[in-house]
Coordinates of C-alpha atoms and ligand atoms in Angstrom, one line a residue:
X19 CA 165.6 82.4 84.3
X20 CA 165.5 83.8 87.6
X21 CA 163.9 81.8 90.6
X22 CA 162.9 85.0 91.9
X23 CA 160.3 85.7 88.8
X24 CA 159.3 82.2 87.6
X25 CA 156.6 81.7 84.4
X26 CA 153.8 79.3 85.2
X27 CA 151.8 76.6 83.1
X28 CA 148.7 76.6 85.1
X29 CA 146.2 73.6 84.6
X30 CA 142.1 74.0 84.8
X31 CA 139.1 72.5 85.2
X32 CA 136.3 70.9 82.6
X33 CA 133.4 71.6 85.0
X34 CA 130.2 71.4 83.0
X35 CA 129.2 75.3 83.5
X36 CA 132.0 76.5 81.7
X37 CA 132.6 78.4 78.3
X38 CA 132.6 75.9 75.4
X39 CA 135.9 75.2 73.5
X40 CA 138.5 78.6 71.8
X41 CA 135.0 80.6 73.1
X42 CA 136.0 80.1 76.5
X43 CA 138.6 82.9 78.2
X44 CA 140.0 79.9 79.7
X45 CA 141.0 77.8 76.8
X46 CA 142.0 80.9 75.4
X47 CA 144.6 82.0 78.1
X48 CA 146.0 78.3 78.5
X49 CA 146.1 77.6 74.4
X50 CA 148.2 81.1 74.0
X51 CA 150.9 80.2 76.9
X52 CA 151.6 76.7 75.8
X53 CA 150.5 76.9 72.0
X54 CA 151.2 72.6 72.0
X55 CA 148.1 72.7 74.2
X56 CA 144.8 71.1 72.2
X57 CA 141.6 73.2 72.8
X58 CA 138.6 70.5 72.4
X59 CA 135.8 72.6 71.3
X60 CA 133.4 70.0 72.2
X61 CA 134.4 70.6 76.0
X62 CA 133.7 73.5 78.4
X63 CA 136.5 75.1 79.9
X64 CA 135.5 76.8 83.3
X65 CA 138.5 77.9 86.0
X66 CA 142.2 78.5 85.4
X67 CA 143.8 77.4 88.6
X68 CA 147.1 79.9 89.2
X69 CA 148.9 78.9 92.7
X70 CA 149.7 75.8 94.3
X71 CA 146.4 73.9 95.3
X72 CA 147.0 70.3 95.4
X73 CA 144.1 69.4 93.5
X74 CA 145.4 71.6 90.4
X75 CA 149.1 72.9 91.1
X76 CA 150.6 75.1 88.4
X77 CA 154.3 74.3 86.8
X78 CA 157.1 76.4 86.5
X79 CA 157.8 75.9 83.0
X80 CA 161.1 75.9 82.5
X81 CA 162.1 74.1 85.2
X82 CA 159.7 71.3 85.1
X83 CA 158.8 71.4 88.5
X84 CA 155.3 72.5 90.5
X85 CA 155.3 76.0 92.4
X86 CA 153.9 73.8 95.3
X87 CA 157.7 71.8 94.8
X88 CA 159.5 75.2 94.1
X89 CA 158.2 76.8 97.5
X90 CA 158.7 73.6 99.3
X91 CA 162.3 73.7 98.6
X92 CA 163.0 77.1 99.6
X93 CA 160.3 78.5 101.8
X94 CA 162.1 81.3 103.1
X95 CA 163.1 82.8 99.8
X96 CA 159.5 82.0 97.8
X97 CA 157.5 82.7 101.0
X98 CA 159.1 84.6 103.1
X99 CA 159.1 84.0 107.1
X100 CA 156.4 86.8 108.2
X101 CA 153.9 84.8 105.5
X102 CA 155.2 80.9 106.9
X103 CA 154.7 82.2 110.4
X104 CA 151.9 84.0 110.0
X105 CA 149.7 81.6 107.8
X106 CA 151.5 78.3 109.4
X107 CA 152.4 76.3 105.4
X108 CA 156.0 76.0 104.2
X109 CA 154.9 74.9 100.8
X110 CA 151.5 76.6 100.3
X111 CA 150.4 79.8 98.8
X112 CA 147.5 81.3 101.3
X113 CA 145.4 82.3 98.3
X114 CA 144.3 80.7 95.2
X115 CA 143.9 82.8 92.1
X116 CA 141.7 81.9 89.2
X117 CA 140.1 82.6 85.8
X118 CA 136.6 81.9 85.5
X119 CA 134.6 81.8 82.2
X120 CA 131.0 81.2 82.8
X121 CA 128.5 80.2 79.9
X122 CA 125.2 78.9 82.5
X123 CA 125.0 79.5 86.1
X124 CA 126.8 77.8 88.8
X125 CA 125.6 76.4 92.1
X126 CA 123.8 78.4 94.2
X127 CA 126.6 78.1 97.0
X128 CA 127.7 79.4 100.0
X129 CA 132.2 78.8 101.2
X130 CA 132.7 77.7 105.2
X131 CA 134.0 80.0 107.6
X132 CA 137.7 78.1 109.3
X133 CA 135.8 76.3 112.1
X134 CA 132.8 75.0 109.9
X135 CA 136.1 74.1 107.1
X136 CA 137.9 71.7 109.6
X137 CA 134.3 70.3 110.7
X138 CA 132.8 69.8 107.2
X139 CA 136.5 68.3 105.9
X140 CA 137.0 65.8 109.4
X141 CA 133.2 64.3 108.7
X142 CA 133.2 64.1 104.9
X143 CA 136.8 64.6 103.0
X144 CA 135.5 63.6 100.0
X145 CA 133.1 66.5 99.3
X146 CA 134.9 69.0 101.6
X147 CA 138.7 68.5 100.2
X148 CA 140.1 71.0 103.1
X149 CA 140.0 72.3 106.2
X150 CA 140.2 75.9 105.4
X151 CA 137.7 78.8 104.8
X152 CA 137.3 80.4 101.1
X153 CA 136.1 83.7 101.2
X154 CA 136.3 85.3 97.6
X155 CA 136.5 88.1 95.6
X156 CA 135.6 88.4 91.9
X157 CA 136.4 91.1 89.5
X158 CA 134.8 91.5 85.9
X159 CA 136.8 90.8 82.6
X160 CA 134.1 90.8 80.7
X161 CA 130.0 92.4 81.9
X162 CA 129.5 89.9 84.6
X163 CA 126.0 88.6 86.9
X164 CA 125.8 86.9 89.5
X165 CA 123.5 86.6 92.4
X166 CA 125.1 87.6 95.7
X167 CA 123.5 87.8 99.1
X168 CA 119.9 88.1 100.3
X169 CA 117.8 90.5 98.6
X170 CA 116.9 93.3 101.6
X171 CA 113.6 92.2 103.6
X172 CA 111.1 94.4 102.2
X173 CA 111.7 93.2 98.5
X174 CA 111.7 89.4 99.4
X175 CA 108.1 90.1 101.2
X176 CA 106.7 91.7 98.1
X177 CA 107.8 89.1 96.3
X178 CA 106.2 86.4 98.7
X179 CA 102.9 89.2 98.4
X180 CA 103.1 89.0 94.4
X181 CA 104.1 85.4 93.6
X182 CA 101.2 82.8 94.3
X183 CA 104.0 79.7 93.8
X184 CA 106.8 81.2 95.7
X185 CA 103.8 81.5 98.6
X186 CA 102.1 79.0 97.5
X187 CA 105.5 76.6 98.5
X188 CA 106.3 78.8 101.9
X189 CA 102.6 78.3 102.9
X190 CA 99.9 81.2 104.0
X191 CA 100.7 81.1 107.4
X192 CA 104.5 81.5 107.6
X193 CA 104.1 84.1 104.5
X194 CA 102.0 86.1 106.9
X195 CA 104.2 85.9 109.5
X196 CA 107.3 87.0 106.8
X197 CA 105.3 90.1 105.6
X198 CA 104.2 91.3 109.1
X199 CA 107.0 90.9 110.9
X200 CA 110.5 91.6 109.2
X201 CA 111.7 94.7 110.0
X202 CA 113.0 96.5 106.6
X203 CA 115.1 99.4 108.8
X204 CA 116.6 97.7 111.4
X205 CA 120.4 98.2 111.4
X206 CA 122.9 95.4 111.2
X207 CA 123.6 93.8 114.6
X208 CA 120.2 95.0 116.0
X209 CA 117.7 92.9 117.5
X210 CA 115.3 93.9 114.8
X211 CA 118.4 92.6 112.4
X212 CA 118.0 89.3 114.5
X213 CA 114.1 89.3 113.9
X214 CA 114.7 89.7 110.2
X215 CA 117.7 86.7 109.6
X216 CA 115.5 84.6 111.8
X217 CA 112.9 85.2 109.6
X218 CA 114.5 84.1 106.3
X219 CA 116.2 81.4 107.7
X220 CA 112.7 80.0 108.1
X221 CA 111.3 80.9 104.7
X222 CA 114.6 79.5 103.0
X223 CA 114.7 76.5 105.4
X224 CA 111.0 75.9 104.0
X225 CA 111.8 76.5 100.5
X226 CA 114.8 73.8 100.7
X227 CA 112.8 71.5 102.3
X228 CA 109.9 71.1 100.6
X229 CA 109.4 67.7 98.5
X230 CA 110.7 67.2 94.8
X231 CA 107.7 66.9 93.3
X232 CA 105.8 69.5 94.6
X233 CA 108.9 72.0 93.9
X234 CA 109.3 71.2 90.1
X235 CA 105.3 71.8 89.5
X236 CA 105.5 74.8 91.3
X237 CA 109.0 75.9 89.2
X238 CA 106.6 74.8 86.1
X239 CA 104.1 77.3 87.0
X240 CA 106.2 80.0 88.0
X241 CA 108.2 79.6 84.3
X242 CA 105.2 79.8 82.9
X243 CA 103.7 82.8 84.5
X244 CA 106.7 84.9 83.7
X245 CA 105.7 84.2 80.2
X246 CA 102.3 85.3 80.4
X247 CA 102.3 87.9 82.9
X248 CA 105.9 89.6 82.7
X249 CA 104.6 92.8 84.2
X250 CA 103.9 91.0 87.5
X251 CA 107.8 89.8 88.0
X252 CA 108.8 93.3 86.6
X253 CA 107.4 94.6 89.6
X254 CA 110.0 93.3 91.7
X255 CA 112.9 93.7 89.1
X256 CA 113.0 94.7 85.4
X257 CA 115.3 91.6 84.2
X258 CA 113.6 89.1 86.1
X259 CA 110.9 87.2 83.6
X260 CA 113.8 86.9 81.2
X261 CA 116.4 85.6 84.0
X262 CA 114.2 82.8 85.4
X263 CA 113.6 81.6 81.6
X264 CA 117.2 81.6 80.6
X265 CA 117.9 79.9 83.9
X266 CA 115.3 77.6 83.4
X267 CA 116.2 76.4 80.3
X268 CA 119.8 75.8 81.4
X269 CA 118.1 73.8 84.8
X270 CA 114.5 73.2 83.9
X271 CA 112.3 73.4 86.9
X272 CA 115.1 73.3 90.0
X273 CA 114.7 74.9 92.7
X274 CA 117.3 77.6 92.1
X275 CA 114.9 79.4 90.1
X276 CA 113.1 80.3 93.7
X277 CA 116.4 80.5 96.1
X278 CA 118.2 82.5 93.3
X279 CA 116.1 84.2 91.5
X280 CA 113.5 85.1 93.9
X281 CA 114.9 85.5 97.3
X282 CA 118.8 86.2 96.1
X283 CA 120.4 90.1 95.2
X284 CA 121.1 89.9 91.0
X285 CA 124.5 92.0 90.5
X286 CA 125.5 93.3 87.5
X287 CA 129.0 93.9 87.6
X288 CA 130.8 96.2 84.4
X289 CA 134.3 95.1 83.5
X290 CA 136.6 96.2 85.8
X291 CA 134.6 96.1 89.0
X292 CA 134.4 94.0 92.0
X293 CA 132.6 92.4 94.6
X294 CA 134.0 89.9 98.1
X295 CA 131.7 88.0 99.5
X296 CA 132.5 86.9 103.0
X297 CA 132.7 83.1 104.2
X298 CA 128.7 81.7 104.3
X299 CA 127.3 84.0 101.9
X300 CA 125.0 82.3 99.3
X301 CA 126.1 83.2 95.4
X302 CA 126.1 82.1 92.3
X303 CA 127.9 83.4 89.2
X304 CA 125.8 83.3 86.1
X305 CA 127.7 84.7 83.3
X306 CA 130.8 86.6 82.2
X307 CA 134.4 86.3 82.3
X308 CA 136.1 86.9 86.0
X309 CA 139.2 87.0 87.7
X310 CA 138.9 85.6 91.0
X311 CA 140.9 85.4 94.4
X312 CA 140.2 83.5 97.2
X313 CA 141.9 81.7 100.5
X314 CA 143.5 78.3 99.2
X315 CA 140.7 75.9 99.5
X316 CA 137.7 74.3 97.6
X317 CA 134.9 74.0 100.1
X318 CA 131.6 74.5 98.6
X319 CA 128.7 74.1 100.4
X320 CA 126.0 73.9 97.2
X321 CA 122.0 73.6 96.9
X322 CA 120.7 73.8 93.3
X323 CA 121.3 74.5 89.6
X324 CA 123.9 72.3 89.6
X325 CA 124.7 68.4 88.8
X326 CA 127.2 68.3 91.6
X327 CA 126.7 67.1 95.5
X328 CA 124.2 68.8 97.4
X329 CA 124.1 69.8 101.2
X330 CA 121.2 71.2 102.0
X331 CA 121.3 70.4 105.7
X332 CA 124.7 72.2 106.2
X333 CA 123.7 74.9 103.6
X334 CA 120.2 76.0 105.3
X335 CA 122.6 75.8 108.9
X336 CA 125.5 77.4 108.4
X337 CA 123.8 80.8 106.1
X338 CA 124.3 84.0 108.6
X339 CA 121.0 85.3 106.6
X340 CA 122.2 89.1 106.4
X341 CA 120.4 90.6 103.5
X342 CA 121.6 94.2 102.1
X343 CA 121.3 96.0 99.0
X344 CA 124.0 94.9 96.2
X345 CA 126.1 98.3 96.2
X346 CA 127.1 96.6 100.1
X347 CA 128.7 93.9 98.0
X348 CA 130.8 95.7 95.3
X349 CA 134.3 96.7 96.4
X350 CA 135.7 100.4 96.2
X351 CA 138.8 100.5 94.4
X352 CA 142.0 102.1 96.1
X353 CA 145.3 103.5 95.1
X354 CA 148.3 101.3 95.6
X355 CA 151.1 103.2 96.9
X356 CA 154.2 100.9 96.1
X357 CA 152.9 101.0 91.9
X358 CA 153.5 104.5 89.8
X359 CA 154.1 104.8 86.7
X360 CA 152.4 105.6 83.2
X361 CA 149.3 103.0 83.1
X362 CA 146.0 104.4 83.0
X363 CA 144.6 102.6 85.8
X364 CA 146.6 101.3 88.8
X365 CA 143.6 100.0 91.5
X366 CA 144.1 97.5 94.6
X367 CA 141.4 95.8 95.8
X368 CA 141.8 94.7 99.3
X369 CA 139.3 92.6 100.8
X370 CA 138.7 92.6 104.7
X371 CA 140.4 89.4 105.1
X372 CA 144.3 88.5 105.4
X373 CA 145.4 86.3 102.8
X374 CA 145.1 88.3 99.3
X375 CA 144.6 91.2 98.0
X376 CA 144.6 92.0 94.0
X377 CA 146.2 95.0 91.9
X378 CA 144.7 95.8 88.4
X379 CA 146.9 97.4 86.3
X380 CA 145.6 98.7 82.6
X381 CA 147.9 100.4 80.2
X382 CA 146.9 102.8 77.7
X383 CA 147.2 101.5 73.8
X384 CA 150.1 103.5 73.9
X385 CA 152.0 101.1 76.3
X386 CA 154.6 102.9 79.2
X387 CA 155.9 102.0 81.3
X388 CA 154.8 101.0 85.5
X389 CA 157.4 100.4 88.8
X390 CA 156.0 98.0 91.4
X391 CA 157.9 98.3 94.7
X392 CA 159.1 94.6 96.5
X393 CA 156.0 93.3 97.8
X394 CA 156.5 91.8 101.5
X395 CA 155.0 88.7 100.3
X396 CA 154.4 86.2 97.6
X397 CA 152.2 86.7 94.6
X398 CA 151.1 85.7 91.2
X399 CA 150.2 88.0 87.8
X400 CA 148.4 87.0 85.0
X401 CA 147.9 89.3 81.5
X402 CA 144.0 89.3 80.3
X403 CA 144.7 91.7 77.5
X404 CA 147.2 92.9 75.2
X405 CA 150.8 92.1 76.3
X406 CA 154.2 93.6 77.1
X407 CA 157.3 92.9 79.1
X408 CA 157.8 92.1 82.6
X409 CA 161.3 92.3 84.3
X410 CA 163.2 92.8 87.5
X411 CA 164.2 96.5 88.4
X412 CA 168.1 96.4 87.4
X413 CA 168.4 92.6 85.7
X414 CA 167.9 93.5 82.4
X415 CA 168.3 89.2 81.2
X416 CA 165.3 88.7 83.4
X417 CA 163.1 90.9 80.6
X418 CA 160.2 88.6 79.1
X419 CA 157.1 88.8 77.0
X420 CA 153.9 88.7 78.8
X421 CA 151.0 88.4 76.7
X422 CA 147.6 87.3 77.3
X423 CA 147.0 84.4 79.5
X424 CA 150.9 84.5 80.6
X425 CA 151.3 83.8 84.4
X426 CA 153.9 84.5 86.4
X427 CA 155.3 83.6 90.3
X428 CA 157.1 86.8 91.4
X429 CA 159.1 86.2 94.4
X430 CA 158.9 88.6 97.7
X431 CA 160.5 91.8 98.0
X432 CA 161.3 91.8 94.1
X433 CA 161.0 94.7 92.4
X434 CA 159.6 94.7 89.1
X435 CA 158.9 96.5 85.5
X436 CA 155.8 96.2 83.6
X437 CA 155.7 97.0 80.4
X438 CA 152.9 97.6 77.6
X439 CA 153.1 96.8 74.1
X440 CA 150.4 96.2 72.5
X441 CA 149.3 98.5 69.9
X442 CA 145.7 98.8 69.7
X443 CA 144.9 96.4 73.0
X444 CA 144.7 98.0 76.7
X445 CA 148.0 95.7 78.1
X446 CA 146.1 94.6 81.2
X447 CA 147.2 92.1 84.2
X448 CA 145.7 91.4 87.3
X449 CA 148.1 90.6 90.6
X450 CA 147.2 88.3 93.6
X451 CA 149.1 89.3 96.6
X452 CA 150.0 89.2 100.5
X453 CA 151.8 90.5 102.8
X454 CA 152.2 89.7 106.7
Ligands
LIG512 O1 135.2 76.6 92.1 C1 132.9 77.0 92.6 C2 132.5 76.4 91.3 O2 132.6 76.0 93.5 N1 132.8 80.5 92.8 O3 131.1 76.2 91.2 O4 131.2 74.0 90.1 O5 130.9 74.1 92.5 O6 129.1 74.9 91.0 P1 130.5 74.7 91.2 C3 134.4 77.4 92.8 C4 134.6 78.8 92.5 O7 135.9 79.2 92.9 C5 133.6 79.7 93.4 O8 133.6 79.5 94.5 N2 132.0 81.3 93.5
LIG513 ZN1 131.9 80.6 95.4

């Protein structure tokens, strides 16, 4: 065991959206790294935590101890100084990495920026459990959706024109005002950009304001008109009748059925790819198996389909009400210089914020064999398919099995050896990293 390439046990989390029992990706990963693990299949199993968040830190396995205890112990060599300085935490990773396995939708949420982070945590710790930001990135295991940023202008007013209960709820007048005055071609940072965010901050801002009662009859009526007259919602979007049924039955009559499905972008993401959503962007995942990477914290600022505390008031503020077209939110994937080798795919995805990036490396069935460079920085890799061997360059004892769901720390400037073998299964892994 080296303490420079460490294996992790890494805990999760029970929350009630997740995949139920051995169907879960989750359960899965955690049950095949510690086989004395029990799966309850009675219980959904929703985010693999991988890094050292205090709510959920992961072990090092054979040594009994938390990462967060590891790095606290020796910063410099598990951190590195550049990452201590530059991110001010001897004992913290800067980024949390996670497995999410999604069987009904989540909140309809939007993560702080850093100054709304320290305000949110200082007034109310209990529902904001840090002071940092959490923008995020998710990539698709599995055929993902989600709903990601405000549809573009011109699509929300036709839906306003076409749907009596989504105008009936924003009322004549300020639906008039929406249809005749957004601007669908302003660019971003314009004035006529301004006009436009204004514009659904109002609509939304009515929507999330408007009383209990009067929401659920009007979520009622809307359910049921997708039934009778599909071809109506089909006008805005193909999947829609059949989204806001599903979603209904998973949270009848809530009012995520109008801020998602109706005024929210529905992404459909194919294995493989990516999208980042920036701090106060409202999402929600709805289904599919993900890896995602975001700045260590938990801040969620959420408003419906969901059991969970609500925050309307700070939700409807803190929104910066951009609305684009879904290809703006899916991330092109690059080449990594410091990885060559033999696997068939070798991307980086490198969101526009500092504190992680993440590698995806997928081996052809034949295995082979891929060099990764020392990474000026700390970072954590995880198999989601097949498995192999991982080592460091020149110390042959550190060779060791990774197979699916298999986490490990790997220390900075470490250079390492991945290799495939897994027959007929694409060897695949996923790395969260960063460098100063
Ligand atoms: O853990 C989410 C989980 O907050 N995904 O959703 O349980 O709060 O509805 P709920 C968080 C996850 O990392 C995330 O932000 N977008
Ligand atoms: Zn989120």
């Amino acid at each position: 065991m080296s303490e420079k390439l460490i294996r992790l046990q890494c805990g999760y989390q029970n929350y009630d959206w997740g995949k139920i029992g051995s169907s879960s990706a989750v359960a899965q990963f955690v049950k095949n790294s510690d086989p004395s693990i029990k799966i309850d299949e009675s219980k959904p199993y929703a985010e693999l935590w991988m890094g050292t968040h205090p709510s959920v830190p992961s072990k090092a396995i054979d040594i009994g101890k938390t990462l967060r205890e590891l790095i606290e112990s020796n910063p410099t060599g598990l951190l590195g100084e550049s990452i201590i300085e530059k991110f001010g935490s001897s004992k913290e990773l800067p980024f949390l990495f996670k497995v999410l396995s999604i069987e009904k939708v989540l909140s309809i949420q939007a993560h702080p920026d850093k100054k709304l982070g320290a305000q949110l945590h200082k007034q109310d710790p209990k529902n904001y459990p840090d002071d940092n930001h959490k923008p995020e990135m998710a990539i698709a295991v599995t055929d993902f959706e989600g709903f990601c940023g405000f549809k573009p202008v011109d699509q929300i007013s036709k839906t306003l024109e076409l749907i009596p209960e989504l105008k009936s709820i924003i009322g004549d007048d300020l639906s008039k005002e929406f249809i005749n005055e957004i601007k669908p071609s302003a660019t971003t940072g314009s004035e006529d950009d301004k006009i436009n965010r204004k514009l659904i901050q109002k609509i939304f801002s009515k929507l999330m304001n408007t009383d209990e009662t009067k929401l659920s009859q009007k979520a009622e009526e809307l359910v049921k008109r997708s039934e009778e007259d599909p071809v109506l919602f089909q006008k805005i979007d193909s999947r829609l009748p059949e989204l806001i049924q599903r979603l209904n039955k998973q949270f009848p009559n809530d009012i995520g059925l109008f801020c998602g499905c109706l005024l929210l972008n529905h992404v459909n993401l194919k294995k493989g790819e990516a999208m980042f959503l920036q701090a106060k962007d409202p999402h929600a995942y709805i289904s599919g198996d993900i890896i995602e990477c975001m700045a260590a914290s938990d801040n969620v600022v959420r408003a419906g389909f969901t059991p969970k505390f609500k925050d309307v008031k700070n939700l409807v503020e803190m929104l910066t009400y951009a609305s684009e077209p879904v290809e703006q939110q899916k991330m092109k994937p690059l080449s990594f210089p410091k990885s060559s080798g033999d696997a068939k795919i070798s991307n980086l995805f490198d969101p526009p914020i500092e504190e992680f990036s993440v590698l995806q490396t997928v081996f052809d069935t034949k295995g082979g064999k891929q060099h990764f460079e020392g990474i000026n920085g700390p970072s954590i890799i995880i198999a989601t398919n097949g498995s192999g061997f991982i080592e460091i360059v020149n110390h042959p004892s550190s060779k060791q099995k990774i197979d699916t769901g298999y986490v490990f720390f790997v220390a900075p400037n470490t250079e390492i050896n991945l290799t495939g073998d897994s027959g007929d299964d694409a060897f695949t892994t996923y790395r969260a990293f960063v460098e100063a």
